[in-house]
PDB file of C-alpha atoms and ligand atoms in Angstrom:
ATOM      1  CA  MET U 720      -0.370  -8.850   8.930  1.00 85.00           C
ATOM      2  CA  LYS U 721       1.958  -6.937   6.601  1.00 92.00           C
ATOM      3  CA  THR U 722       1.566  -3.189   6.136  1.00 95.00           C
ATOM      4  CA  PHE U 723       0.981  -1.694   2.688  1.00 95.00           C
ATOM      5  CA  GLU U 724       4.565  -0.368   2.651  1.00 95.00           C
ATOM      6  CA  GLU U 725       5.969  -3.841   3.397  1.00 96.00           C
ATOM      7  CA  ARG U 726       3.869  -5.409   0.648  1.00 96.00           C
ATOM      8  CA  LEU U 727       4.885  -2.660  -1.770  1.00 96.00           C
ATOM      9  CA  GLN U 728       8.563  -3.240  -1.009  1.00 96.00           C
ATOM     10  CA  GLU U 729       8.147  -6.983  -1.439  1.00 96.00           C
ATOM     11  CA  LYS U 730       6.371  -6.558  -4.781  1.00 96.00           C
ATOM     12  CA  THR U 731       8.894  -3.985  -6.007  1.00 97.00           C
ATOM     13  CA  ARG U 732      11.721  -6.429  -5.228  1.00 97.00           C
ATOM     14  CA  ALA U 733       9.898  -9.204  -7.084  1.00 97.00           C
ATOM     15  CA  ALA U 734       9.373  -6.922 -10.097  1.00 97.00           C
ATOM     16  CA  GLU U 735      13.037  -5.884 -10.014  1.00 98.00           C
ATOM     17  CA  ALA U 736      14.161  -9.525 -10.017  1.00 97.00           C
ATOM     18  CA  ALA U 737      11.820 -10.438 -12.891  1.00 97.00           C
ATOM     19  CA  VAL U 738      13.099  -7.526 -14.986  1.00 97.00           C
ATOM     20  CA  ARG U 739      16.778  -8.324 -14.326  1.00 97.00           C
ATOM     21  CA  ASN U 740      16.209 -11.962 -15.245  1.00 97.00           C
ATOM     22  CA  TYR U 741      15.460 -11.071 -18.877  1.00 97.00           C
ATOM     23  CA  LEU U 742      18.282  -8.621 -19.535  1.00 97.00           C
ATOM     24  CA  PRO U 743      20.937  -9.820 -22.011  1.00 96.00           C
ATOM     25  CA  GLU U 744      24.584 -10.462 -21.153  1.00 96.00           C
ATOM     26  CA  GLU U 745      26.872  -7.590 -22.139  1.00 97.00           C
ATOM     27  CA  SER U 746      29.200  -9.209 -24.674  1.00 97.00           C
ATOM     28  CA  GLY U 747      29.906  -9.382 -28.408  1.00 98.00           C
ATOM     29  CA  PHE U 748      30.677  -6.635 -30.948  1.00 98.00           C
ATOM     30  CA  GLN U 749      27.386  -4.943 -30.000  1.00 98.00           C
ATOM     31  CA  LYS U 750      28.401  -4.832 -26.305  1.00 98.00           C
ATOM     32  CA  ASN U 751      28.183  -1.035 -26.172  1.00 98.00           C
ATOM     33  CA  LEU U 752      24.559  -1.093 -27.322  1.00 98.00           C
ATOM     34  CA  ILE U 753      23.647  -3.840 -24.855  1.00 98.00           C
ATOM     35  CA  GLU U 754      25.294  -1.817 -22.081  1.00 98.00           C
ATOM     36  CA  ALA U 755      23.295   1.266 -23.114  1.00 98.00           C
ATOM     37  CA  SER U 756      20.041  -0.737 -23.101  1.00 98.00           C
ATOM     38  CA  ASN U 757      20.758  -2.348 -19.733  1.00 98.00           C
ATOM     39  CA  TYR U 758      21.864   1.001 -18.278  1.00 98.00           C
ATOM     40  CA  SER U 759      18.490   2.452 -19.259  1.00 98.00           C
ATOM     41  CA  VAL U 760      16.561  -0.331 -17.545  1.00 98.00           C
ATOM     42  CA  LEU U 761      18.792  -0.541 -14.480  1.00 97.00           C
ATOM     43  CA  ALA U 762      19.065   3.193 -13.840  1.00 91.00           C
ATOM     44  CA  GLY U 763      16.385   2.918 -11.145  1.00 88.00           C
ATOM     45  CA  GLY U 764      12.683   3.459 -11.364  1.00 92.00           C
ATOM     46  CA  LYS U 765       9.710   2.468  -9.294  1.00 94.00           C
ATOM     47  CA  ARG U 766       8.891  -0.660 -11.388  1.00 97.00           C
ATOM     48  CA  LEU U 767       5.256   0.354 -11.172  1.00 96.00           C
ATOM     49  CA  ARG U 768       4.022  -1.248 -14.352  1.00 98.00           C
ATOM     50  CA  PRO U 769       5.401  -4.738 -13.681  1.00 98.00           C
ATOM     51  CA  LEU U 770       4.380  -4.677 -10.046  1.00 97.00           C
ATOM     52  CA  ILE U 771       0.854  -3.633 -10.969  1.00 97.00           C
ATOM     53  CA  MET U 772       0.731  -6.389 -13.600  1.00 98.00           C
ATOM     54  CA  GLN U 773       1.740  -9.007 -11.041  1.00 98.00           C
ATOM     55  CA  ALA U 774      -0.683  -7.674  -8.427  1.00 97.00           C
ATOM     56  CA  VAL U 775      -3.577  -7.893 -10.915  1.00 98.00           C
ATOM     57  CA  TYR U 776      -2.454 -11.372 -12.027  1.00 98.00           C
ATOM     58  CA  GLU U 777      -2.521 -12.563  -8.405  1.00 97.00           C
ATOM     59  CA  ALA U 778      -5.794 -10.780  -7.646  1.00 97.00           C
ATOM     60  CA  PHE U 779      -7.442 -12.766 -10.469  1.00 97.00           C
ATOM     61  CA  GLY U 780      -6.052 -16.018  -9.088  1.00 97.00           C
ATOM     62  CA  GLY U 781      -2.894 -16.320 -11.231  1.00 97.00           C
ATOM     63  CA  ILE U 782      -0.092 -18.323  -9.651  1.00 96.00           C
ATOM     64  CA  GLY U 783       3.508 -19.049 -10.605  1.00 96.00           C
ATOM     65  CA  ALA U 784       6.162 -17.281 -12.676  1.00 97.00           C
ATOM     66  CA  GLY U 785       4.280 -17.192 -16.000  1.00 98.00           C
ATOM     67  CA  VAL U 786       3.561 -13.470 -15.662  1.00 98.00           C
ATOM     68  CA  GLU U 787       7.249 -12.551 -15.162  1.00 98.00           C
ATOM     69  CA  PRO U 788       8.325 -12.472 -18.838  1.00 98.00           C
ATOM     70  CA  PHE U 789       5.536  -9.959 -19.520  1.00 98.00           C
ATOM     71  CA  MET U 790       6.540  -7.930 -16.459  1.00 98.00           C
ATOM     72  CA  ALA U 791      10.062  -7.681 -17.882  1.00 98.00           C
ATOM     73  CA  GLY U 792       8.782  -6.928 -21.390  1.00 98.00           C
ATOM     74  CA  LEU U 793       6.538  -4.114 -20.210  1.00 98.00           C
ATOM     75  CA  GLU U 794       9.317  -2.490 -18.184  1.00 98.00           C
ATOM     76  CA  MET U 795      11.592  -2.689 -21.251  1.00 98.00           C
ATOM     77  CA  ILE U 796       8.974  -0.835 -23.310  1.00 98.00           C
ATOM     78  CA  HIS U 797       8.588   1.765 -20.559  1.00 98.00           C
ATOM     79  CA  SER U 798      12.396   2.193 -20.457  1.00 98.00           C
ATOM     80  CA  SER U 799      12.561   2.494 -24.254  1.00 98.00           C
ATOM     81  CA  SER U 800      10.035   5.328 -24.094  1.00 98.00           C
ATOM     82  CA  LEU U 801      12.044   7.169 -21.432  1.00 98.00           C
ATOM     83  CA  VAL U 802      15.251   6.809 -23.477  1.00 98.00           C
ATOM     84  CA  HIS U 803      13.567   8.292 -26.551  1.00 98.00           C
ATOM     85  CA  ASP U 804      11.665  10.905 -24.537  1.00 97.00           C
ATOM     86  CA  ASP U 805      14.953  12.309 -23.192  1.00 97.00           C
ATOM     87  CA  LEU U 806      16.596  12.636 -26.642  1.00 98.00           C
ATOM     88  CA  PRO U 807      17.554  16.080 -27.973  1.00 97.00           C
ATOM     89  CA  CYS U 808      14.801  15.824 -30.629  1.00 96.00           C
ATOM     90  CA  MET U 809      12.183  15.289 -27.886  1.00 95.00           C
ATOM     91  CA  ASP U 810      12.614  16.745 -24.370  1.00 92.00           C
ATOM     92  CA  ASN U 811      16.397  17.173 -24.578  1.00 94.00           C
ATOM     93  CA  ASP U 812      16.889  16.126 -20.931  1.00 94.00           C
ATOM     94  CA  GLU U 813      20.276  15.368 -19.414  1.00 95.00           C
ATOM     95  CA  TYR U 814      19.205  13.751 -16.142  1.00 95.00           C
ATOM     96  CA  ARG U 815      16.650  11.147 -15.202  1.00 95.00           C
ATOM     97  CA  ARG U 816      16.342   9.227 -11.932  1.00 92.00           C
ATOM     98  CA  GLY U 817      19.343  11.208 -10.658  1.00 93.00           C
ATOM     99  CA  LYS U 818      21.623   9.820 -13.395  1.00 96.00           C
ATOM    100  CA  LEU U 819      22.764  10.924 -16.833  1.00 97.00           C
ATOM    101  CA  THR U 820      20.195  10.105 -19.492  1.00 98.00           C
ATOM    102  CA  THR U 821      21.145   7.353 -21.931  1.00 98.00           C
ATOM    103  CA  TRP U 822      21.977   9.728 -24.783  1.00 98.00           C
ATOM    104  CA  LYS U 823      24.203  11.869 -22.510  1.00 98.00           C
ATOM    105  CA  LYS U 824      26.099   8.769 -21.381  1.00 98.00           C
ATOM    106  CA  TYR U 825      26.249   6.718 -24.585  1.00 98.00           C
ATOM    107  CA  GLY U 826      25.627   9.289 -27.341  1.00 98.00           C
ATOM    108  CA  TYR U 827      22.568  10.177 -29.429  1.00 98.00           C
ATOM    109  CA  ASP U 828      23.108   7.336 -31.908  1.00 98.00           C
ATOM    110  CA  MET U 829      23.414   4.580 -29.287  1.00 98.00           C
ATOM    111  CA  ALA U 830      20.417   5.935 -27.360  1.00 98.00           C
ATOM    112  CA  VAL U 831      18.188   5.751 -30.460  1.00 98.00           C
ATOM    113  CA  LEU U 832      19.326   2.166 -30.990  1.00 98.00           C
ATOM    114  CA  ALA U 833      18.925   1.267 -27.307  1.00 98.00           C
ATOM    115  CA  GLY U 834      15.321   2.512 -27.402  1.00 98.00           C
ATOM    116  CA  ASP U 835      14.665   0.459 -30.557  1.00 98.00           C
ATOM    117  CA  ASP U 836      16.364  -2.576 -29.056  1.00 98.00           C
ATOM    118  CA  LEU U 837      14.348  -2.485 -25.831  1.00 98.00           C
ATOM    119  CA  LEU U 838      11.125  -2.120 -27.771  1.00 98.00           C
ATOM    120  CA  VAL U 839      11.678  -5.339 -29.743  1.00 98.00           C
ATOM    121  CA  GLU U 840      13.449  -7.346 -27.013  1.00 98.00           C
ATOM    122  CA  ALA U 841      10.332  -6.781 -24.912  1.00 98.00           C
ATOM    123  CA  PHE U 842       8.378  -9.123 -27.169  1.00 98.00           C
ATOM    124  CA  ALA U 843      11.125 -11.742 -27.166  1.00 98.00           C
ATOM    125  CA  ALA U 844      11.044 -11.647 -23.357  1.00 98.00           C
ATOM    126  CA  ALA U 845       7.229 -11.862 -23.195  1.00 98.00           C
ATOM    127  CA  SER U 846       7.173 -14.931 -25.438  1.00 98.00           C
ATOM    128  CA  HIS U 847       8.904 -16.935 -22.668  1.00 98.00           C
ATOM    129  CA  ALA U 848       5.612 -16.981 -20.741  1.00 98.00           C
ATOM    130  CA  MET U 849       4.699 -20.047 -22.819  1.00 97.00           C
ATOM    131  CA  GLU U 850       7.543 -22.073 -21.302  1.00 97.00           C
ATOM    132  CA  LEU U 851       6.379 -21.041 -17.840  1.00 98.00           C
ATOM    133  CA  GLY U 852       2.947 -22.569 -18.056  1.00 95.00           C
ATOM    134  CA  ILE U 853       0.779 -19.840 -19.598  1.00 98.00           C
ATOM    135  CA  ARG U 854      -1.525 -21.199 -22.312  1.00 98.00           C
ATOM    136  CA  PRO U 855      -0.282 -20.202 -25.817  1.00 98.00           C
ATOM    137  CA  GLU U 856      -3.541 -18.430 -26.759  1.00 98.00           C
ATOM    138  CA  LEU U 857      -3.252 -16.266 -23.617  1.00 98.00           C
ATOM    139  CA  VAL U 858       0.389 -15.456 -24.436  1.00 98.00           C
ATOM    140  CA  VAL U 859      -0.624 -14.341 -27.941  1.00 98.00           C
ATOM    141  CA  LYS U 860      -3.510 -12.288 -26.520  1.00 98.00           C
ATOM    142  CA  GLY U 861      -1.141 -10.666 -24.016  1.00 98.00           C
ATOM    143  CA  MET U 862       1.410  -9.885 -26.719  1.00 98.00           C
ATOM    144  CA  ARG U 863      -1.283  -8.294 -28.882  1.00 98.00           C
ATOM    145  CA  VAL U 864      -2.335  -6.006 -26.023  1.00 98.00           C
ATOM    146  CA  LEU U 865       1.327  -5.170 -25.351  1.00 98.00           C
ATOM    147  CA  ALA U 866       1.819  -4.154 -28.999  1.00 98.00           C
ATOM    148  CA  GLN U 867      -1.461  -2.244 -29.262  1.00 98.00           C
ATOM    149  CA  LYS U 868      -0.890  -0.278 -26.070  1.00 98.00           C
ATOM    150  CA  ALA U 869       2.697   0.572 -27.064  1.00 98.00           C
ATOM    151  CA  GLY U 870       1.968   1.447 -30.699  1.00 98.00           C
ATOM    152  CA  ILE U 871       0.028   4.064 -32.669  1.00 98.00           C
ATOM    153  CA  PHE U 872      -3.189   3.429 -30.740  1.00 97.00           C
ATOM    154  CA  GLY U 873      -1.268   3.665 -27.473  1.00 98.00           C
ATOM    155  CA  MET U 874       1.896   5.267 -26.111  1.00 98.00           C
ATOM    156  CA  ILE U 875       3.624   6.129 -29.406  1.00 98.00           C
ATOM    157  CA  GLY U 876       0.387   7.518 -30.876  1.00 98.00           C
ATOM    158  CA  GLY U 877      -0.097   9.705 -27.784  1.00 97.00           C
ATOM    159  CA  GLN U 878       3.471  10.944 -27.929  1.00 97.00           C
ATOM    160  CA  SER U 879       3.106  11.875 -31.614  1.00 98.00           C
ATOM    161  CA  VAL U 880       0.126  14.137 -30.848  1.00 97.00           C
ATOM    162  CA  ASP U 881       1.989  15.598 -27.862  1.00 95.00           C
ATOM    163  CA  VAL U 882       4.981  16.419 -30.073  1.00 95.00           C
ATOM    164  CA  GLU U 883       2.813  17.934 -32.817  1.00 96.00           C
ATOM    165  CA  LEU U 884       0.937  20.165 -30.383  1.00 95.00           C
ATOM    166  CA  THR U 885       3.945  21.280 -28.352  1.00 90.00           C
ATOM    167  CA  GLY U 886       4.073  25.088 -28.281  1.00 88.00           C
ATOM    168  CA  LYS U 887       0.591  25.312 -29.814  1.00 92.00           C
ATOM    169  CA  GLU U 888      -2.781  25.909 -28.243  1.00 89.00           C
ATOM    170  CA  VAL U 889      -4.344  22.637 -27.171  1.00 92.00           C
ATOM    171  CA  LEU U 890      -8.003  21.801 -26.552  1.00 93.00           C
ATOM    172  CA  PRO U 891      -8.977  19.998 -23.315  1.00 90.00           C
ATOM    173  CA  ASP U 892     -10.059  16.944 -25.351  1.00 93.00           C
ATOM    174  CA  GLN U 893      -6.716  16.812 -27.107  1.00 95.00           C
ATOM    175  CA  LEU U 894      -4.859  16.971 -23.794  1.00 93.00           C
ATOM    176  CA  ASP U 895      -6.996  14.161 -22.354  1.00 93.00           C
ATOM    177  CA  PHE U 896      -6.256  12.103 -25.470  1.00 96.00           C
ATOM    178  CA  ILE U 897      -2.502  12.687 -25.077  1.00 96.00           C
ATOM    179  CA  ASN U 898      -2.491  11.730 -21.382  1.00 94.00           C
ATOM    180  CA  ARG U 899      -4.685   8.690 -21.900  1.00 96.00           C
ATOM    181  CA  LEU U 900      -2.446   7.307 -24.638  1.00 97.00           C
ATOM    182  CA  LYS U 901       1.043   8.572 -23.810  1.00 96.00           C
ATOM    183  CA  THR U 902       0.929   7.556 -20.154  1.00 95.00           C
ATOM    184  CA  GLY U 903      -2.283   5.615 -19.591  1.00 97.00           C
ATOM    185  CA  ALA U 904      -1.803   3.025 -22.330  1.00 98.00           C
ATOM    186  CA  LEU U 905       1.104   1.190 -20.646  1.00 98.00           C
ATOM    187  CA  LEU U 906      -0.772   1.105 -17.348  1.00 98.00           C
ATOM    188  CA  GLU U 907      -3.743  -0.304 -19.274  1.00 98.00           C
ATOM    189  CA  ALA U 908      -1.413  -2.949 -20.719  1.00 98.00           C
ATOM    190  CA  ALA U 909      -0.165  -3.798 -17.209  1.00 98.00           C
ATOM    191  CA  MET U 910      -3.639  -4.367 -15.777  1.00 98.00           C
ATOM    192  CA  MET U 911      -5.166  -5.992 -18.850  1.00 98.00           C
ATOM    193  CA  ILE U 912      -2.284  -8.439 -19.319  1.00 98.00           C
ATOM    194  CA  GLY U 913      -2.245  -9.388 -15.625  1.00 98.00           C
ATOM    195  CA  CYS U 914      -5.949 -10.232 -15.964  1.00 98.00           C
ATOM    196  CA  ILE U 915      -5.569 -12.017 -19.339  1.00 98.00           C
ATOM    197  CA  LEU U 916      -2.717 -14.275 -18.180  1.00 98.00           C
ATOM    198  CA  ALA U 917      -4.674 -15.241 -15.059  1.00 98.00           C
ATOM    199  CA  GLY U 918      -7.565 -16.345 -17.297  1.00 98.00           C
ATOM    200  CA  GLY U 919      -9.877 -13.352 -16.643  1.00 98.00           C
ATOM    201  CA  SER U 920     -13.039 -12.959 -18.757  1.00 98.00           C
ATOM    202  CA  GLU U 921     -13.443 -10.430 -21.619  1.00 97.00           C
ATOM    203  CA  GLU U 922     -15.591  -8.270 -19.313  1.00 97.00           C
ATOM    204  CA  GLU U 923     -12.983  -8.334 -16.565  1.00 98.00           C
ATOM    205  CA  VAL U 924     -10.214  -7.392 -19.007  1.00 98.00           C
ATOM    206  CA  LYS U 925     -12.358  -4.512 -20.320  1.00 98.00           C
ATOM    207  CA  GLU U 926     -12.986  -3.303 -16.756  1.00 98.00           C
ATOM    208  CA  MET U 927      -9.229  -3.412 -16.049  1.00 98.00           C
ATOM    209  CA  GLU U 928      -8.682  -1.269 -19.144  1.00 98.00           C
ATOM    210  CA  ILE U 929     -11.147   1.364 -17.918  1.00 98.00           C
ATOM    211  CA  ILE U 930      -9.716   1.384 -14.379  1.00 98.00           C
ATOM    212  CA  ALA U 931      -6.135   1.644 -15.651  1.00 98.00           C
ATOM    213  CA  SER U 932      -7.044   4.443 -18.012  1.00 97.00           C
ATOM    214  CA  ARG U 933      -8.390   6.517 -15.085  1.00 96.00           C
ATOM    215  CA  ILE U 934      -5.268   5.727 -13.029  1.00 96.00           C
ATOM    216  CA  GLY U 935      -3.066   6.629 -16.019  1.00 95.00           C
ATOM    217  CA  VAL U 936      -4.565  10.081 -16.486  1.00 94.00           C
ATOM    218  CA  ALA U 937      -4.447  10.782 -12.724  1.00 94.00           C
ATOM    219  CA  PHE U 938      -0.823   9.582 -12.709  1.00 93.00           C
ATOM    220  CA  GLN U 939       0.149  11.913 -15.582  1.00 92.00           C
ATOM    221  CA  ILE U 940      -1.556  14.932 -14.012  1.00 94.00           C
ATOM    222  CA  ARG U 941       0.307  14.176 -10.735  1.00 94.00           C
ATOM    223  CA  ASP U 942       3.510  14.054 -12.827  1.00 92.00           C
ATOM    224  CA  ASP U 943       2.672  17.504 -14.265  1.00 93.00           C
ATOM    225  CA  ILE U 944       1.962  18.861 -10.759  1.00 95.00           C
ATOM    226  CA  LEU U 945       5.271  17.493  -9.445  1.00 95.00           C
ATOM    227  CA  ASP U 946       7.082  19.161 -12.348  1.00 92.00           C
ATOM    228  CA  VAL U 947       6.107  22.543 -10.897  1.00 92.00           C
ATOM    229  CA  THR U 948       5.950  21.817  -7.163  1.00 92.00           C
ATOM    230  CA  SER U 949       8.833  19.398  -6.482  1.00 90.00           C
ATOM    231  CA  THR U 950      12.604  19.736  -6.565  1.00 90.00           C
ATOM    232  CA  THR U 951      15.303  18.311  -8.838  1.00 89.00           C
ATOM    233  CA  GLU U 952      16.787  16.451  -5.838  1.00 89.00           C
ATOM    234  CA  ILE U 953      13.558  14.620  -5.090  1.00 89.00           C
ATOM    235  CA  LEU U 954      12.555  13.913  -8.696  1.00 89.00           C
ATOM    236  CA  GLY U 955      16.052  13.052  -9.944  1.00 86.00           C
ATOM    237  CA  LYS U 956      15.342  15.089 -13.082  1.00 84.00           C
ATOM    238  CA  PRO U 957      15.034  18.805 -13.818  1.00 82.00           C
ATOM    239  CA  VAL U 958      11.861  20.494 -12.597  1.00 86.00           C
ATOM    240  CA  ASN U 959       9.938  23.012 -14.724  1.00 87.00           C
ATOM    241  CA  SER U 960      10.872  20.894 -17.719  1.00 83.00           C
ATOM    242  CA  ASP U 961       7.332  21.231 -19.136  1.00 81.00           C
ATOM    243  CA  GLU U 962       7.547  25.025 -19.194  1.00 82.00           C
ATOM    244  CA  LYS U 963      11.010  24.884 -20.756  1.00 80.00           C
ATOM    245  CA  ASN U 964       9.699  22.554 -23.455  1.00 78.00           C
ATOM    246  CA  GLN U 965       6.478  24.555 -23.905  1.00 82.00           C
ATOM    247  CA  LYS U 966       4.529  21.424 -23.029  1.00 83.00           C
ATOM    248  CA  ASN U 967       0.776  21.537 -22.750  1.00 83.00           C
ATOM    249  CA  THR U 968      -0.081  20.113 -19.363  1.00 91.00           C
ATOM    250  CA  TYR U 969      -3.216  20.005 -17.257  1.00 90.00           C
ATOM    251  CA  VAL U 970      -1.544  22.361 -14.794  1.00 92.00           C
ATOM    252  CA  PHE U 971      -0.730  24.858 -17.544  1.00 88.00           C
ATOM    253  CA  LEU U 972      -4.274  24.746 -18.933  1.00 89.00           C
ATOM    254  CA  HIS U 973      -6.298  24.681 -15.718  1.00 90.00           C
ATOM    255  CA  GLY U 974      -4.002  25.569 -12.784  1.00 92.00           C
ATOM    256  CA  ILE U 975      -2.817  23.444  -9.859  1.00 93.00           C
ATOM    257  CA  GLN U 976      -6.031  23.478  -7.856  1.00 95.00           C
ATOM    258  CA  GLU U 977      -8.162  22.126 -10.686  1.00 94.00           C
ATOM    259  CA  ALA U 978      -5.417  19.657 -11.548  1.00 94.00           C
ATOM    260  CA  GLU U 979      -5.494  18.335  -7.952  1.00 94.00           C
ATOM    261  CA  GLN U 980      -9.290  17.998  -8.183  1.00 95.00           C
ATOM    262  CA  LYS U 981      -8.994  16.078 -11.444  1.00 94.00           C
ATOM    263  CA  VAL U 982      -6.474  13.666  -9.884  1.00 95.00           C
ATOM    264  CA  GLU U 983      -8.920  12.990  -7.030  1.00 95.00           C
ATOM    265  CA  GLU U 984     -11.831  12.552  -9.437  1.00 95.00           C
ATOM    266  CA  TYR U 985     -10.084  10.065 -11.733  1.00 95.00           C
ATOM    267  CA  SER U 986      -8.402   8.092  -8.971  1.00 95.00           C
ATOM    268  CA  GLY U 987     -11.645   8.022  -6.956  1.00 95.00           C
ATOM    269  CA  GLU U 988     -13.451   6.430  -9.898  1.00 96.00           C
ATOM    270  CA  ALA U 989     -10.626   3.896 -10.286  1.00 96.00           C
ATOM    271  CA  ARG U 990     -10.818   2.977  -6.588  1.00 95.00           C
ATOM    272  CA  GLU U 991     -14.606   2.569  -6.688  1.00 96.00           C
ATOM    273  CA  ARG U 992     -14.486   0.347  -9.746  1.00 97.00           C
ATOM    274  CA  LEU U 993     -11.649  -1.736  -8.270  1.00 97.00           C
ATOM    275  CA  ALA U 994     -13.603  -2.294  -5.075  1.00 96.00           C
ATOM    276  CA  LYS U 995     -16.509  -3.658  -7.137  1.00 96.00           C
ATOM    277  CA  VAL U 996     -14.555  -5.948  -9.440  1.00 96.00           C
ATOM    278  CA  LEU U 997     -12.004  -7.174  -6.859  1.00 95.00           C
ATOM    279  CA  PRO U 998     -13.791  -6.800  -3.492  1.00 93.00           C
ATOM    280  CA  ASN U 999     -11.237  -8.935  -1.641  1.00 90.00           C
ATOM    281  CA  ASP U1000      -8.177  -7.043  -2.820  1.00 91.00           C
ATOM    282  CA  THR U1001      -6.980  -4.128  -0.718  1.00 91.00           C
ATOM    283  CA  PHE U1002      -3.450  -3.826  -2.116  1.00 95.00           C
ATOM    284  CA  LEU U1003      -4.457  -2.425  -5.522  1.00 95.00           C
ATOM    285  CA  ILE U1004      -6.749   0.175  -3.978  1.00 95.00           C
ATOM    286  CA  GLN U1005      -4.004   1.280  -1.588  1.00 95.00           C
ATOM    287  CA  LEU U1006      -1.606   1.351  -4.520  1.00 94.00           C
ATOM    288  CA  VAL U1007      -3.810   3.789  -6.458  1.00 91.00           C
ATOM    289  CA  GLU U1008      -3.908   6.000  -3.383  1.00 91.00           C
ATOM    290  CA  TRP U1009      -0.117   5.842  -3.058  1.00 92.00           C
ATOM    291  CA  LEU U1010       0.470   6.473  -6.759  1.00 89.00           C
ATOM    292  CA  ILE U1011      -1.479   9.662  -6.906  1.00 85.00           C
ATOM    293  CA  HIS U1012      -0.013  11.041  -3.682  1.00 84.00           C
ATOM    294  CA  ARG U1013       3.553  10.046  -4.605  1.00 84.00           C
ATOM    295  CA  GLU U1014       6.354  12.567  -4.253  1.00 82.00           C
ATOM    296  CA  LYS U1015       8.470  11.364  -7.184  1.00 83.00           C
TER     297      LYS U1015
HETATM  298  C1  GRG Y 619      10.112   3.753 -27.893  1.00 62.72           C
HETATM  299  C2  GRG Y 619       9.772   3.977 -30.393  1.00 62.72           C
HETATM  300  C3  GRG Y 619       9.584   4.507 -29.031  1.00 62.72           C
HETATM  301  C4  GRG Y 619       8.929   5.680 -28.878  1.00 62.72           C
HETATM  302  C5  GRG Y 619       8.719   6.308 -27.572  1.00 62.72           C
HETATM  303  C6  GRG Y 619       8.991   9.070 -26.322  1.00 62.72           C
HETATM  304  C7  GRG Y 619       7.773   8.225 -26.481  1.00 62.72           C
HETATM  305  C8  GRG Y 619       7.678   7.378 -27.679  1.00 62.72           C
HETATM  306  C9  GRG Y 619       6.807   8.194 -25.563  1.00 62.72           C
HETATM  307  C10 GRG Y 619       6.888   8.984 -24.301  1.00 62.72           C
HETATM  308  C11 GRG Y 619       6.041   8.396 -23.279  1.00 62.72           C
HETATM  309  C12 GRG Y 619       6.331   8.997 -21.932  1.00 62.72           C
HETATM  310  C13 GRG Y 619       7.739   9.223 -21.515  1.00 62.72           C
HETATM  311  C14 GRG Y 619       5.302   9.286 -21.126  1.00 62.72           C
HETATM  312  C15 GRG Y 619       5.486   9.805 -19.752  1.00 62.72           C
HETATM  313  C16 GRG Y 619       5.036   8.738 -18.800  1.00 62.72           C
HETATM  314  C17 GRG Y 619       5.551   8.960 -17.411  1.00 62.72           C
HETATM  315  C18 GRG Y 619       4.762   9.850 -16.503  1.00 62.72           C
HETATM  316  C19 GRG Y 619       6.680   8.357 -17.037  1.00 62.72           C
HETATM  317  C20 GRG Y 619       7.238   8.329 -15.692  1.00 62.72           C
HETATM  318  O1  GRG Y 619       6.939   7.033 -15.186  1.00 62.72           O
HETATM  319  P1  GRG Y 619       7.447   6.566 -13.755  1.00 62.72           P
HETATM  320  O2  GRG Y 619       7.159   7.630 -12.759  1.00 62.72           O
HETATM  321  O3  GRG Y 619       9.015   6.479 -14.004  1.00 62.72           O
HETATM  322  O4  GRG Y 619       6.886   5.218 -13.512  1.00 62.72           O
HETATM  323  P2  GRG Y 619      10.098   5.591 -13.242  1.00 62.72           P
HETATM  324  O5  GRG Y 619      11.372   6.405 -13.332  1.00 62.72           O
HETATM  325  O6  GRG Y 619       9.651   5.375 -11.832  1.00 62.72           O
HETATM  326  O7  GRG Y 619      10.197   4.314 -14.016  1.00 62.72           O
END
């Protein structure tokens, strides 16, 4: 019997391979832009979103490679958000994952274009699911969720409120909204799409959305805690970045102790719901536990 760590490593490797499979060749007059895009995706990263998508797909009985194009697409969208998040007009960060951020390495202009490129190439990648045996109506459904969770009702919408409220007083409801959309929405996409492509019912997809939203908020609060308790060496990016950027975080509003309690509360609810909807799956429950106790 494999340990959780062995299964996690195996699934991370599978996610890594799926992502690499859909990256374009670096050639042509636009080679520099393609290099900048690929650099952003290949700079490291835990590959959480694609590995969660695949784990949910398998937990709902999905088999085969049909989920892989969506795994790659989702990771491209995640990478595009990190590229834009690091830009001088946003967080103005020079390091991520222990490497220079895309704009520091390729310039502000190329980084804006790389973020745009990854955002649209994600949908081109996802469309390949049709050739890999996923029914066309499920591919369209998956692509709709991908767009909705990335767009104004998802990650980009959450980021816009975060940007507007930076340096201003924020209400607890507003902060929850930001965390749920900015960070939670892509995790919702991961779990919902895994379920959709495996042929899950409307109710099951809805339940995945709720579970992922709780995991997403817990994940973001853990991120905020790490920003004040970890080190640059471990995180691969500057610590105390939220304070520098006058970011409203759960830690800033409520303190570390309450933030820790909130992480436990949200992740506990996610674990309970998972145990009900997927009683035979232990990996996802262990993954939630690992995610919220992660050190980077
Ligand atoms: C792409 C048009 C376009 C806009 C982007 C900047 C932006 C809009 C959104 C920001 C969203 C964001 C960066 C949220 C933070 C989410 C978060 C906690 C990311 C860290 O995720 P990990 O830990 O990172 O999975 P790794 O490095 O492991 O991939």
